[in-house]
Every structure is written in structure tokens, then in C-alpha cells.
XYZ file of C-alpha atoms in Angstrom:
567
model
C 27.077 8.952 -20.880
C 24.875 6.277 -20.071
C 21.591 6.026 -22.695
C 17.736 6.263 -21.297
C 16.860 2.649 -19.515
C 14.189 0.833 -20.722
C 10.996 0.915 -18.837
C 8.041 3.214 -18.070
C 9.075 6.670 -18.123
C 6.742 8.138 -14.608
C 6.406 11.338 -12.909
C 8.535 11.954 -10.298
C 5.798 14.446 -8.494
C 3.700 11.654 -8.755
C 5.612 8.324 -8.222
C 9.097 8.772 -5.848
C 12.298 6.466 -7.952
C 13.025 3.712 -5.137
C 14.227 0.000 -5.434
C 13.585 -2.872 -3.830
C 13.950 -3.311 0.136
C 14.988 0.592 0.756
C 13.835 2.480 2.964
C 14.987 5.829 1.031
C 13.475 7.135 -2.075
C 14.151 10.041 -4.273
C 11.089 13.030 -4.673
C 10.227 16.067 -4.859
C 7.433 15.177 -2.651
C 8.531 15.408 1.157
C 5.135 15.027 2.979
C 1.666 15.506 2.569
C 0.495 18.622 0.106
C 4.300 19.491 0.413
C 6.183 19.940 -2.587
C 9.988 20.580 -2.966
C 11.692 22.444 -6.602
C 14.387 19.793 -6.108
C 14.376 16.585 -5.767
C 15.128 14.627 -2.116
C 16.703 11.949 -0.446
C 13.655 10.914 1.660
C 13.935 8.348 4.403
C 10.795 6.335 5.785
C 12.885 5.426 8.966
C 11.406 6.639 11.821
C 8.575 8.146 9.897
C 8.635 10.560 6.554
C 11.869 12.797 6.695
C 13.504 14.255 3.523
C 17.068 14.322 4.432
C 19.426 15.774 1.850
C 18.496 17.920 -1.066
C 19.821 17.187 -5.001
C 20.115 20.425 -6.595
C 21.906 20.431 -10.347
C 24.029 23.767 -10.238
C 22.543 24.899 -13.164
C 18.295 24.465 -14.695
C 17.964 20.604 -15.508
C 15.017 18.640 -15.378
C 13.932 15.395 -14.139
C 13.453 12.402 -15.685
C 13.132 8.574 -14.837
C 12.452 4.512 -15.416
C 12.297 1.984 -13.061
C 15.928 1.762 -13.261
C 17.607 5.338 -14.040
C 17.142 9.056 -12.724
C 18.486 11.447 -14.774
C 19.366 15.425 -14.821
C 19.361 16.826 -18.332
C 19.896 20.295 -19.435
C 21.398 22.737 -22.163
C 25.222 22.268 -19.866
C 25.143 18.681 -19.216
C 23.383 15.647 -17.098
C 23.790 13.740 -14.425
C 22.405 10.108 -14.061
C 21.222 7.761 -10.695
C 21.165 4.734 -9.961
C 20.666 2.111 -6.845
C 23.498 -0.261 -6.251
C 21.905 -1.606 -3.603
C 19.264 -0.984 -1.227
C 20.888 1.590 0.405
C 23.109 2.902 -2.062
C 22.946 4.866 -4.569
C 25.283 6.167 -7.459
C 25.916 9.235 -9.273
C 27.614 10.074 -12.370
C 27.537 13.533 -13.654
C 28.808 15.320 -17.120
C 28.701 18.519 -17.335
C 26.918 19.586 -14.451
C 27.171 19.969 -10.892
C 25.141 18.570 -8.296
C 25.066 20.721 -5.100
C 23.861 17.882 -1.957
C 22.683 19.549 1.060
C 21.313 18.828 4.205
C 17.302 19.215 4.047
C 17.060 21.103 7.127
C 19.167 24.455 7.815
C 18.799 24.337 11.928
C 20.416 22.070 13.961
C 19.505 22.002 17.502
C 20.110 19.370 19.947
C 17.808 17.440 19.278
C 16.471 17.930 15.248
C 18.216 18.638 12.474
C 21.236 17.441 10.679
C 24.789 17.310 11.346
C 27.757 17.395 9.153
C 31.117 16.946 9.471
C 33.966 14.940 7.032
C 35.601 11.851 8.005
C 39.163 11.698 8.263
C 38.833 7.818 8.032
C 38.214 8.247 4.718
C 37.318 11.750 3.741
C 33.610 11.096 3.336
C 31.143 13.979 4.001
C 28.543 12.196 6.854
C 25.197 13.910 7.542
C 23.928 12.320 10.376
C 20.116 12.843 11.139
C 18.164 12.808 14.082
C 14.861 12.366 12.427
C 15.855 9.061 11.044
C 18.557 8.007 13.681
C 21.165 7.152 10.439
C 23.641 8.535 8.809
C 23.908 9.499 5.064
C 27.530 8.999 3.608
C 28.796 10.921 0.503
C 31.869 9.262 -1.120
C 33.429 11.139 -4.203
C 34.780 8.571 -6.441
C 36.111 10.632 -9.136
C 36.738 13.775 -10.806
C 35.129 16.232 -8.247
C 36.796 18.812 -6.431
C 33.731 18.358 -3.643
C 33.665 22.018 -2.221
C 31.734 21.748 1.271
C 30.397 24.499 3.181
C 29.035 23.832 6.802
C 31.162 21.207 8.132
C 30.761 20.774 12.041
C 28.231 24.128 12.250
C 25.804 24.141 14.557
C 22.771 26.352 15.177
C 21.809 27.813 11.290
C 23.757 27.293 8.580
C 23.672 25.844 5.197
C 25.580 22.674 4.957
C 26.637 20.348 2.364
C 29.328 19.803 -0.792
C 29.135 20.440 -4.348
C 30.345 17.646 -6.977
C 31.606 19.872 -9.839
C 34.110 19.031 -12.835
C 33.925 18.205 -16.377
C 32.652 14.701 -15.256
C 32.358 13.084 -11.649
C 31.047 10.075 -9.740
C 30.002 10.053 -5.750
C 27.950 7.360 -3.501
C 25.418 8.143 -1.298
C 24.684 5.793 1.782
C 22.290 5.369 4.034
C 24.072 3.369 7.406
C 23.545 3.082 10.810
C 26.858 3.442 13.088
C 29.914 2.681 10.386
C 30.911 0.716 7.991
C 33.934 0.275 6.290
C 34.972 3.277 3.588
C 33.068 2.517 0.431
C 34.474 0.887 -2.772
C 33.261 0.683 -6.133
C 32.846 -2.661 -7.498
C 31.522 -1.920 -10.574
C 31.334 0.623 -12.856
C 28.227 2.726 -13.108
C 26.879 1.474 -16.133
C 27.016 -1.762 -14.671
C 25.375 -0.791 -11.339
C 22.688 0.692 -14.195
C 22.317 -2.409 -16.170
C 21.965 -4.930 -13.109
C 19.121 -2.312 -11.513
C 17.302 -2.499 -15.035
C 17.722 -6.510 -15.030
C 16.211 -6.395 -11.364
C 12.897 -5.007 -12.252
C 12.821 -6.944 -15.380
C 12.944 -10.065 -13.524
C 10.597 -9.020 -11.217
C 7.989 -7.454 -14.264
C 8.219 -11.077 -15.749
C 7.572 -12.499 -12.604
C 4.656 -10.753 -11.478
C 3.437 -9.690 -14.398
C 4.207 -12.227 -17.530
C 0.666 -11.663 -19.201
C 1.317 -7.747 -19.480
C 0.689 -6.872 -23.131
C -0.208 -3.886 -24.841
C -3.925 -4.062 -23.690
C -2.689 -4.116 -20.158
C -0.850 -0.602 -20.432
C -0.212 0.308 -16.759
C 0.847 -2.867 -15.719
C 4.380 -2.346 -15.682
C 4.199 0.632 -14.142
C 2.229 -0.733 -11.828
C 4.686 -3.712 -10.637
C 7.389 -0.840 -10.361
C 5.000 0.508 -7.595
C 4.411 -2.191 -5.629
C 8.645 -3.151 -6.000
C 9.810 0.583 -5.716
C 7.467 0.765 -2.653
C 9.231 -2.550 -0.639
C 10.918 -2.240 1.978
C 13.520 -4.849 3.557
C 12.784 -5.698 7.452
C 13.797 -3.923 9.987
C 12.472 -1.700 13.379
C 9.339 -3.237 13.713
C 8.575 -4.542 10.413
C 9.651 -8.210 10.715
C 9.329 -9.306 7.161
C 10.023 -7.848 3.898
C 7.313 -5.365 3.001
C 5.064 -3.421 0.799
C 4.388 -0.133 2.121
C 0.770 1.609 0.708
C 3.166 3.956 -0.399
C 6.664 5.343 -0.481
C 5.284 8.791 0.259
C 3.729 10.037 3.305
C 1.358 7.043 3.789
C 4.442 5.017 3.907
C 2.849 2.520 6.749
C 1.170 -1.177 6.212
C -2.359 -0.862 7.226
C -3.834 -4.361 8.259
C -6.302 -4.973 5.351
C -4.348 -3.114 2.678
C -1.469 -6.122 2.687
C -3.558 -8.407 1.370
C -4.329 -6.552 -2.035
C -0.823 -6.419 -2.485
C -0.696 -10.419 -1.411
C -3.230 -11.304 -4.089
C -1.555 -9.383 -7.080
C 2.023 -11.152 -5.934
C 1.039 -13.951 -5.109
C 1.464 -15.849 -8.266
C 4.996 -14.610 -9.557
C 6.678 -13.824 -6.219
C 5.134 -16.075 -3.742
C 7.167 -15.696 -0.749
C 6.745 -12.341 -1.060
C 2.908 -12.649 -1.279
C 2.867 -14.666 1.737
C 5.004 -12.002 3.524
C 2.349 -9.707 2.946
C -0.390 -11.659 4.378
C 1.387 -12.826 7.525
C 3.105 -9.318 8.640
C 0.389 -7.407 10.295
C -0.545 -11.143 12.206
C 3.254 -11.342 13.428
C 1.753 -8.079 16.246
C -1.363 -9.927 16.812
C -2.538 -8.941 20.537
C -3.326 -11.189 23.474
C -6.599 -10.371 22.408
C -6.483 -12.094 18.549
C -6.813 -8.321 17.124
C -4.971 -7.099 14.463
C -2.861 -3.604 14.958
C -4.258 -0.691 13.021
C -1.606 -0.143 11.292
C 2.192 -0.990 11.476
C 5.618 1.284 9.888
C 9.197 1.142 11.072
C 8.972 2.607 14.686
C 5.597 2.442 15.163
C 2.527 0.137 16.054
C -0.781 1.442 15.957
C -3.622 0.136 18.349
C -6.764 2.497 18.428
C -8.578 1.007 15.724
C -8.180 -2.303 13.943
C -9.279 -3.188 9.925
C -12.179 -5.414 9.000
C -11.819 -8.955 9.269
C -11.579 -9.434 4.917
C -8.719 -12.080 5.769
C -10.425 -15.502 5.563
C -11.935 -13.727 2.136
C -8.235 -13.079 1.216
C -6.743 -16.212 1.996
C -9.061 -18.454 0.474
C -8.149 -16.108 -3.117
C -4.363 -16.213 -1.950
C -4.306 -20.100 -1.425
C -5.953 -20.723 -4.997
C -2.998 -17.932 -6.599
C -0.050 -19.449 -5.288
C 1.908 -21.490 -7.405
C 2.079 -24.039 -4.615
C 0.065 -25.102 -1.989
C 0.692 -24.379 1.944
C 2.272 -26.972 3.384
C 0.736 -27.964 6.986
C 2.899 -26.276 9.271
C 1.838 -23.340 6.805
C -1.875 -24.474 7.558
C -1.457 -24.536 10.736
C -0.209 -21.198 11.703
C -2.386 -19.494 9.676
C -5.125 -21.717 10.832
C -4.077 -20.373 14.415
C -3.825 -17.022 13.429
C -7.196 -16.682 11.619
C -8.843 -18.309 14.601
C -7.435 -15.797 17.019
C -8.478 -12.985 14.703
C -11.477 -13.981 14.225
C -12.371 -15.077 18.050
C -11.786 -11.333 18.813
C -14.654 -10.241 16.652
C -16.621 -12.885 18.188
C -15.568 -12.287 21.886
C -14.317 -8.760 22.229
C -17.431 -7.286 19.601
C -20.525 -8.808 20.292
C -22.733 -7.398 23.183
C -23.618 -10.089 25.526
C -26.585 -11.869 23.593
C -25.655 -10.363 20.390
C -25.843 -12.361 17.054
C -23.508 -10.013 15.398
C -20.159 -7.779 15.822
C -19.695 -4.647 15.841
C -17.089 -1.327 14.763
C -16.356 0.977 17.665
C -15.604 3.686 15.393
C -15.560 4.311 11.117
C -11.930 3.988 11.169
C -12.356 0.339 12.198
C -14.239 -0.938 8.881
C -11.445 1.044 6.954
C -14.081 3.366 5.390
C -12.968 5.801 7.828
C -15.739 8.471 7.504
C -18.511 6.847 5.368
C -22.067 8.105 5.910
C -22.847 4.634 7.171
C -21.533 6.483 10.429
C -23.248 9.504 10.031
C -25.726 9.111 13.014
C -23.306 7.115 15.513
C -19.824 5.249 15.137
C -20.598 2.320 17.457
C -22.329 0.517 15.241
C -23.301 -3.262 13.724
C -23.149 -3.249 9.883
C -23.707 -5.673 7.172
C -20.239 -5.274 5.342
C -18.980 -6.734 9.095
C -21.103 -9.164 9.513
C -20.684 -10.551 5.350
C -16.746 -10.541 5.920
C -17.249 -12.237 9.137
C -19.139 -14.808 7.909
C -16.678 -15.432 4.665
C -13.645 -15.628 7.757
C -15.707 -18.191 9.090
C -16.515 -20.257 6.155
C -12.378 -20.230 5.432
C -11.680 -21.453 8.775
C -14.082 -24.372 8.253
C -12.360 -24.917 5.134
C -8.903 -25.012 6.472
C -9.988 -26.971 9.903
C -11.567 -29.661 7.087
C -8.125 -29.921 5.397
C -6.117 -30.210 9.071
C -8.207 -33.042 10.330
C -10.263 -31.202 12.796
C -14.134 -32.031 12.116
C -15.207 -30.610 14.979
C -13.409 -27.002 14.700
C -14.808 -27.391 10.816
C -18.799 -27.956 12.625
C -18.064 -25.205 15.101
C -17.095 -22.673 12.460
C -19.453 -23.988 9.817
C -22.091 -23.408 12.335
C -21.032 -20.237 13.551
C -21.082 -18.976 9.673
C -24.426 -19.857 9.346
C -25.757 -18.420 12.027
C -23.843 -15.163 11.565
C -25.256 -14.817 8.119
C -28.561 -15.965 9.278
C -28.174 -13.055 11.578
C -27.310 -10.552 8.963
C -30.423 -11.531 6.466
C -32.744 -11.550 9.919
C -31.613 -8.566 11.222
C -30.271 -6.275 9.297
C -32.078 -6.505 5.430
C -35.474 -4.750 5.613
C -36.411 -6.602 2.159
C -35.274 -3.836 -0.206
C -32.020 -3.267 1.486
C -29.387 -3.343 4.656
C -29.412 -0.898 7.629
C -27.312 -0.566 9.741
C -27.704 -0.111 13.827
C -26.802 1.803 16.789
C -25.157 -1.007 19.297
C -26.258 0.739 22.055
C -29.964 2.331 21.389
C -31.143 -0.582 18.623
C -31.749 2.146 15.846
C -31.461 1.569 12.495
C -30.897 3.783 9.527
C -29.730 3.367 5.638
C -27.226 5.562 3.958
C -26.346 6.547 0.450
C -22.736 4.792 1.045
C -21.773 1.982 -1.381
C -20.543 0.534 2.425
C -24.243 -0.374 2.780
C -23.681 -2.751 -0.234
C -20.896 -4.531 0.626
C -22.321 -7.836 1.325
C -22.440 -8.740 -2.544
C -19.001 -9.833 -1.377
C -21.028 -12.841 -0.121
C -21.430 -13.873 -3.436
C -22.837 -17.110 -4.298
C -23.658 -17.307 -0.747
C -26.901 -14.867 -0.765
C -30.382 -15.573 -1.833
C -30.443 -14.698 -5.935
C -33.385 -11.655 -4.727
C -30.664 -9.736 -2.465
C -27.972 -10.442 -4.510
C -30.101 -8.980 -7.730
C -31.167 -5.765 -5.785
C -27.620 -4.914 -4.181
C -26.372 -4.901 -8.035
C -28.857 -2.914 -8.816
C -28.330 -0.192 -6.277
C -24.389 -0.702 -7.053
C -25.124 0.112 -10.660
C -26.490 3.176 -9.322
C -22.706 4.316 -7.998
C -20.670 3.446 -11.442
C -19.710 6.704 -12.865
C -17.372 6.658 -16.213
C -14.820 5.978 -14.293
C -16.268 3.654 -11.558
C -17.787 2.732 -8.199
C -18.758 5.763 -6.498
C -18.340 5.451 -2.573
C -21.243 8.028 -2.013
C -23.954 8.559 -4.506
C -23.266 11.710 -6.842
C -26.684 12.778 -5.781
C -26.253 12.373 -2.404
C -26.032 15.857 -0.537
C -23.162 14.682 1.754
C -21.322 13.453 -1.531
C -17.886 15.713 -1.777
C -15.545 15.114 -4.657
C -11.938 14.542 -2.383
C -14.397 13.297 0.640
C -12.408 11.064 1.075
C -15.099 7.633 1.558
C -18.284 10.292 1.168
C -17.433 10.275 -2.767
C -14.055 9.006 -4.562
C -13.482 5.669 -6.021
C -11.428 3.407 -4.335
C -9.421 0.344 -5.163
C -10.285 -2.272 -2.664
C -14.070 -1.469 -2.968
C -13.938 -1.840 -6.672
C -11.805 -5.510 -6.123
C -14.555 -6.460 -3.164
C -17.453 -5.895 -5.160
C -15.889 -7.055 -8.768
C -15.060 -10.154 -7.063
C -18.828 -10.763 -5.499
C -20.820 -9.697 -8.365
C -18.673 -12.522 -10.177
C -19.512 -14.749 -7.826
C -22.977 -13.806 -7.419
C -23.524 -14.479 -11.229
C -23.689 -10.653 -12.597
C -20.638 -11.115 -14.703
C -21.805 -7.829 -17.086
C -21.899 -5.892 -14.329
C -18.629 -7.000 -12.742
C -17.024 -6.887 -16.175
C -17.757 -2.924 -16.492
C -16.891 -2.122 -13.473
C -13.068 -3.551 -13.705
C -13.027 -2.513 -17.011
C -13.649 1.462 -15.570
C -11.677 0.803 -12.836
C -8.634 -0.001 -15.581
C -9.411 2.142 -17.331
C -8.785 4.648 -14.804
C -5.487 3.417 -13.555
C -4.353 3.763 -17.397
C -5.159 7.389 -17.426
C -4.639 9.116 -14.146
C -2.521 6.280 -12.622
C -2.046 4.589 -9.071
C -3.736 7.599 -6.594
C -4.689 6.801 -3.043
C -8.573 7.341 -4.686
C -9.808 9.342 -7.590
C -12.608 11.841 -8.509
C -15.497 9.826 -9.337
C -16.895 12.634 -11.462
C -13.358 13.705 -13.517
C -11.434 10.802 -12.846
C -8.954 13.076 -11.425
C -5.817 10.971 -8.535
C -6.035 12.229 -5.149
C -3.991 12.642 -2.166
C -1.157 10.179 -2.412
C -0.098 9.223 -5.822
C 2.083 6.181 -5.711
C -0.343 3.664 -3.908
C 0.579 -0.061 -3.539
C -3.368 -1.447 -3.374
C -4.063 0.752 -6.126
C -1.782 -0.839 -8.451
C -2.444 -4.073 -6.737
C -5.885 -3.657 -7.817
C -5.101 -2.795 -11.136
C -2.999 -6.067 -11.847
C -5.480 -8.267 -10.419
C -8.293 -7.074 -12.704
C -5.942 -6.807 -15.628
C -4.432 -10.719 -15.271
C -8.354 -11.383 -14.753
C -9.544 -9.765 -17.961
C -6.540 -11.121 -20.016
C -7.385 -12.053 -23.687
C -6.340 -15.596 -23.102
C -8.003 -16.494 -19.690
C -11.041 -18.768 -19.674
């Protein structure tokens, strides 16, 4: 039988085994606080929907690497492995698997059907949740007893692969394909998955070293958690997760952009261009975009121009001009809808209809109303601005660089005028002009500004962000704050892209100690508790999902930052 892979060893409860480009992975985990004995064949088509059931016949436990799944117990083991992105291959000794369809009702229109093809004597589930079909092949040795074939209403349905040793494949396919052969042995279908993420680890990663702990296991995260296009995803793409938050939200991508970016540049650029590819008449950005679904209710804060200019100076080579150009046009569009579509007529700044549009969904900051004009907007606004100059300077367009240059400056004009009292930013009601402050570390979000602010502001936001590092980092919500709440989610936990945002503008705003302690928390964290959606800031403890892409985005990018060898 095949020998442990190399890799990180990872927690199945905690991190789903997927490859590259599928849209399948395999968990216990089968939506949100739900949690199966046995593992699943969960599909992200069409939304979250675990489709067929892995149960070993007899008590074995879980186990895997980037590369290999394995069943082990006291009667034998049985081993998994992708052959491609939507295949996968068995091989059992010992011990029988029993594969099951998820759900036990069938009704006309949810639910599972079964039946075996006399094509080829495959068993096919087909599934209405995901609108595919999931073909088992036995390849060898299994006598494949199946129970359930063509039932309808309630029954339990499915086929067991028993013997002294077996192999099957598992499909996921749309209509048909031809009957499925085996190429290659399993071992070999093992050993070329292994090589896969190797390549990819040295690609992404080639600085990881034993002071850099997670990183591996942090490239399998954002690989496992790729998907290849298709529905409405038009490009190859990183989901935030390959559990139930299995979507691309449209300021998410471009953490994942920046920690690519370097060893899998096309990939990196991917990221950055997909949410822009459903870009309204309007210039905004969707909400959020999955495989059968756009979302339009909110949008995500304008940190793009931030991004790119950080994306540009990571890739390995520079955008060519017809590169330049689109995203030139792209950028402008988003960032005309800020300036058109929210700013009240006279209005120096923008402003979020709701929390969900800054992507600090239910920070404090919007405590006392949601339609509101707030610093963090305004700083990001002003950075989009001050890339667009840059990138109208290096397309030969002096006047779009004045217009943006002077739009930049009078947005951040705007921001110092209006909005800091002289000891700190407020933020204010759109409608009724009041102002208030808030214990959120939102309110401090313009260090991203950087070396843009006066040295006085700059000094007294570090100050007050001091204030919110725990021993495990940033605080979104002061610990002393009475509206503080452990899993609150933005009234408390730490978070990844705050801790990259500020990291980065401290940096640039000359408070390197600071900066330094706060990634070095931050890594700390990862290295300990792993890649959570966010994290107790008071135990340190993961929350809600576990297996997020911008969390181990985040953790890369401060690790190849705080490298031993970099200046």
C-alpha cells in the first residue's frame, strides 16, 4: 500500500483535501456549524451541497497531506487521491468503503438519484442541488454491492467496495462522457498530485524555511481552495474558502493576488481582474461573485488602486500596455462610481450605504446610522486616485494624470478638513451632518495613507492602534469597549486584511517597530491556530470558517516580508 505523502499533515475538520481547479472537496464539514462523522464529497456548484458520503465499513480514521487522504484502522486502509480536477481515486486494503448518496429523500425536485449504467456498469448519482452527476467506476477487485438503484421517495442508496483489496473512480461530469479508463496506476496518480503542489509550494513560496512554519500549509490553502472557470466565474479562481464561504468577495481577491503574485503570476492577475470582468454600467463592483450567483446589494471598498500599485511592484514582469490599459479603464470606472454614484450633490467625500459596503460588516463605526461618510473611505479613495494618476502618467495621458492627481488631493484635503477633530477621525451621518467616534480599529484605518499624512496624525493613529494589539494582534474593537464580543464578528476578532492594511501603512508611515510586532503576532497566530475566517483576540482561538484563502494570503505576505534574508 501506498506510504504517507510528503507534506503538511492538516485537519480535515478544519481544512477540506481539494486540488487545484475543482469544484469538489472532501470534509466532514458540509455547511456552516454542521459537522458530519464521515467524511463527504462536497460540491461548490450551485452553492455548498455535500453529495455522497465515504463511510469505511469498519472504525478508521482520517488522515491527510496536500496530496493523499487516507483511512487507517486495526482491519486495513484505504487511500485518495485526485487524478484530475474532477476525479478522484480510491484504493482500498482491507477495508470497505460504503459510498452513499448524502441525502435519503428524493423528490422531484431535491435529492439524489441513482441508478447503474448499462453503458458501462457505472453507479451514477445524479444531483439536483449541483445539476451534475457523480460517476462511480469499480476498477478492480470489488464485488460493488448497491442498494437503492432507481428508488424514489426514501431510501438509502449507494454501493459498497468490499474485497481483500479494490480500486474505484469517482467523477464529477455534467451530461456523459465516455466510460472511464485508468491510465495510470494509483501510485502514479499519487506521485504526480504530490509533484503538483510541490511545484506550486516552490513557486509561491521558495523562501519558506523553518522560521516560516505555516507557509506550506498555507499555499495548500490558497491551491486546494482554486477553482477552474466555469458558471459565472470567468477565470480561474481562489475561493475565500472551500467551505461554506466558498464565494469571491470583491476586496478579498486581491489578498490572494498579492501573496501569488510573484510565483504564479497569471494566476495573481486572475485574481485581481475577476470581480472587474461583472463590473456594472455603473463602474461598481458586485458584492460578491460564486458559480451561479452574482451579488449586487452591497459592493467592497475601493482598496484596488492600493492593491494594484503592491501587485504591479510583485510581479515578476511588468504589465504590458494593453494590460495598462484595461486596468487603467477598469479602475477609472470603479472609481468614477464612488465619485458619481456616492457623493451628495456638493459633497467633498463618498459615502457607504450600509456596514456591509466597507467590508467591516457590523463595526461600531455604524452603530448610530449605516449611511455614513468615513475616513477608511475616503483614505482608500484617495490611494485609488493617486494609482490612477500613476498609471495615466505611464499611458501618456497628462491630463487624466492632473485630473486624478487633483482629485486625490482634494479628497484627502477633505478627509483632514472634515473629518479629523485634531486628536482623531469621526465619522458622519450623510444625511443629518452628525458626527461621532467609535472604539472600532475602522476609525483608524487611514494609517493606510502612509507616507501621505502629516507625521502628527500619523503618530497619534499608531498610538491608538497600539491600544488594539493583544498577544495575538490587532483587535477590531477595543477589549474594553462594552460592545466588544469575542466571535463579534468586526466588534472584536482579529482579522487578516486589517492586520495587512495597517502593517503595510505603519511601514510606510515610518513606525516600523510597531508594524514589525504586529505581523510578527499576526504570524504568530496563523502558526498556532491556523488559517480561520478571524480569531479570538483574547485566546487566539480560529473562528467560523477554518480554511480561509486571505487568511493564509496574509500570512505569506508578512512571512516573505519578514524573511531573514530580505533587506
Amino acid at each position: 500500500m501506498t506510504a504517507a505523502r510528503s507534506g503538511p499533515a492538516f485537519s480535515l475538520h478544519d481544512i477540506p483535501f481539494s486540488t487545484r481547479g475543482s469544484w469538489f472537496g472532501i470534509s466532514p464539514v458540509l455547511g456552516e456549524k454542521t459537522y458530519a462523522e464521515d467524511l463527504h464529497l462536497v460540491s461548490h456548484q450551485n452553492g455548498m451541497h455535500p453529495v455522497l458520503r465515504l463511510a469505511p465499513e469498519a472504525p478508521a480514521r482520517f488522515t491527510a497531506t496536500p496530496s493523499l487522504l487516507t483511512w487507517g484502522g486495526p482491519n486495513g486502509r484505504i487511500d485518495l487521491a485526485y487524478e484530475s480536477p474532477d476525479t478522484v481515486r480510491l484504493r482500498g486494503t482491507g477495508l470497505g468503503l460504503r459510498v452513499t448518496a448524502a441525502a435519503r429523500t428524493l423528490t422531484p425536485f431535491t435529492g439524489t438519484y441513482v441508478f447503474r449504467d448499462p453503458v458501462d456498469g457505472a453507479h451514477v448519482f445524479t444531483s439536483y442541488e449541483t445539476g451534475r452527476r457523480y460517476r462511480v467506476t469499480v476498477l478492480s477487485g470489488s464485488a460493488a454491492e448497491s442498494t437503492g438503484g432507481q428508488a424514489l421517495g426514501e431510501a438509502d442508496r449507494g454501493l459498497t467496495l468490499t474485497g481483500g483489496s479494490w480500486e474505484a473512480a469517482i467523477e464529477e461530469l455534467d451530461t456523459a462522457r465516455r466510460p472511464y479508463t485508468a491510465t495510470a496506476t494509483f501510485e502514479e496518480v499519487a506521485a504526480e498530485a504530490e509533484r503538483a503542489f510541490a511545484a506550486f509550494a516552490d513557486a509561491v513560496a521558495p523562501w519558506r524555511s523553518p522560521r516560516t512554519p505555516a507557509a506550506e500549509l498555507a499555499v495548500y490553502v490558497l491551491w486546494s481552495a482554486t477553482v477552474d472557470p466555469a458558471g459565472l466565474v470567468t477565470r480561474p479562481a481562489v475561493l475565500m474558502s472551500k467551505h461554506w464561504m466558498d464565494k469571491v468577495w470583491s476586496w478579498d481577491h486581491c489578498f490572494n493576488a498579492l501573496a501569488l503574485a510573484p510565483g504564479a503570476p497569471a494566476l495573481a492577475r486572475d485574481q485581481f481582474c475577476l470581480p472587474f470582468d461583472h463590473q456594472d454600467e455603473s463602474g461598481a463592483l458586485p458584492d460578491s461573485v460564486t458559480h451561479s450567483e452574482v451579488l449586487r446589494n452591497f459592493v467592497k471598498p475601493p482598496v484596488h488602486g492600493w492593491a494594484l500599485a503592491r501587485l504591479r511592484r510583485r510581479l515578476p514582469t511588468p504589465l504590458d500596455r494593453a494590460e495598462l490599459t484595461d486596468v487603467y479603464d477598469r479602475l477609472s470606472r470603479w472609481t468614477d462610481f464612488w465619485l458619481a454614484a456616492r457623493r451628495a450633490p456638493d459633497a467633498a467625500l463618498p459615502h457607504y450605504q450600509h456596514g456591509n459596503d466597507s467590508g467591516w460588516d457590523n463595526a461600531t463605526s455604524f452603530d448610530p446610522a449605516r449611511v455614513v461618510v468615513t475616513a477608511d473611505l475616503a483614505a482608500f479613495l484617495t490611494l485609488q486616485l493617486r494609482e490612477l494618476a500613476a498609471l495615466a502618467t505611464e499611458l501618456d495621458l497628462p491630463d487624466e494624470a492632473d485630473r486624478w492627481s487633483r482629485t486625490a488631493e482634494a479628497t484627502q484635503t477633505a478627509l483632514l478638513d472634515e473629518l479629523w477633530t485634531g486628536e482623531r477621525f469621526v465619522t458622519r451621518d450623510a444625511d443629518s451632518g452628525d458626527t461621532w467616534t467609535s472604539s472600532s480599529l475602522l476609525d483608524l484605518m487611514p494609517i493606510v495613507l502612509g507616507e501621505h499624512l502629516p507625521d502628527h496624525i500619523a503618530k497619534t493613529l499608531a498610538t491608538r492602534i497600539e491600544a488594539h494589539l493583544t498577544p495575538y494582534g490587532l483587535a477590531t474593537e477595543l477589549p474594553t469597549s462594552p460592545h466588544y464580543r469575542a466571535d463579534g464578528y468586526w466588534r472584536g476578532p482579529i482579522w487578516a486584511p486589517a492586520t495587512v492594511l495597517i502593517e503595510d501603512g505603519l511601514r510606510r508611515a515610518g513606525h516600523h517597530r510597531l508594524a514589525d510586532e504586529i505581523g510578527a503576532r499576526f504570524r504568530t497566530l496563523c502558526e498556532t491556530h491556523g488559517f480561520a475566517e478571524n480569531f479570538d483576540a483574547l485566546t487566539g482561538t480560529g473562528q467560523r470558517d477554518r480554511a480561509y484563502t486571505w487568511t493564509a494570503a496574509a500570512y505569506l505576505l508578512l512571512a516573505e516580508n519578514h524573511r531573514p534574508d530580505r533587506p
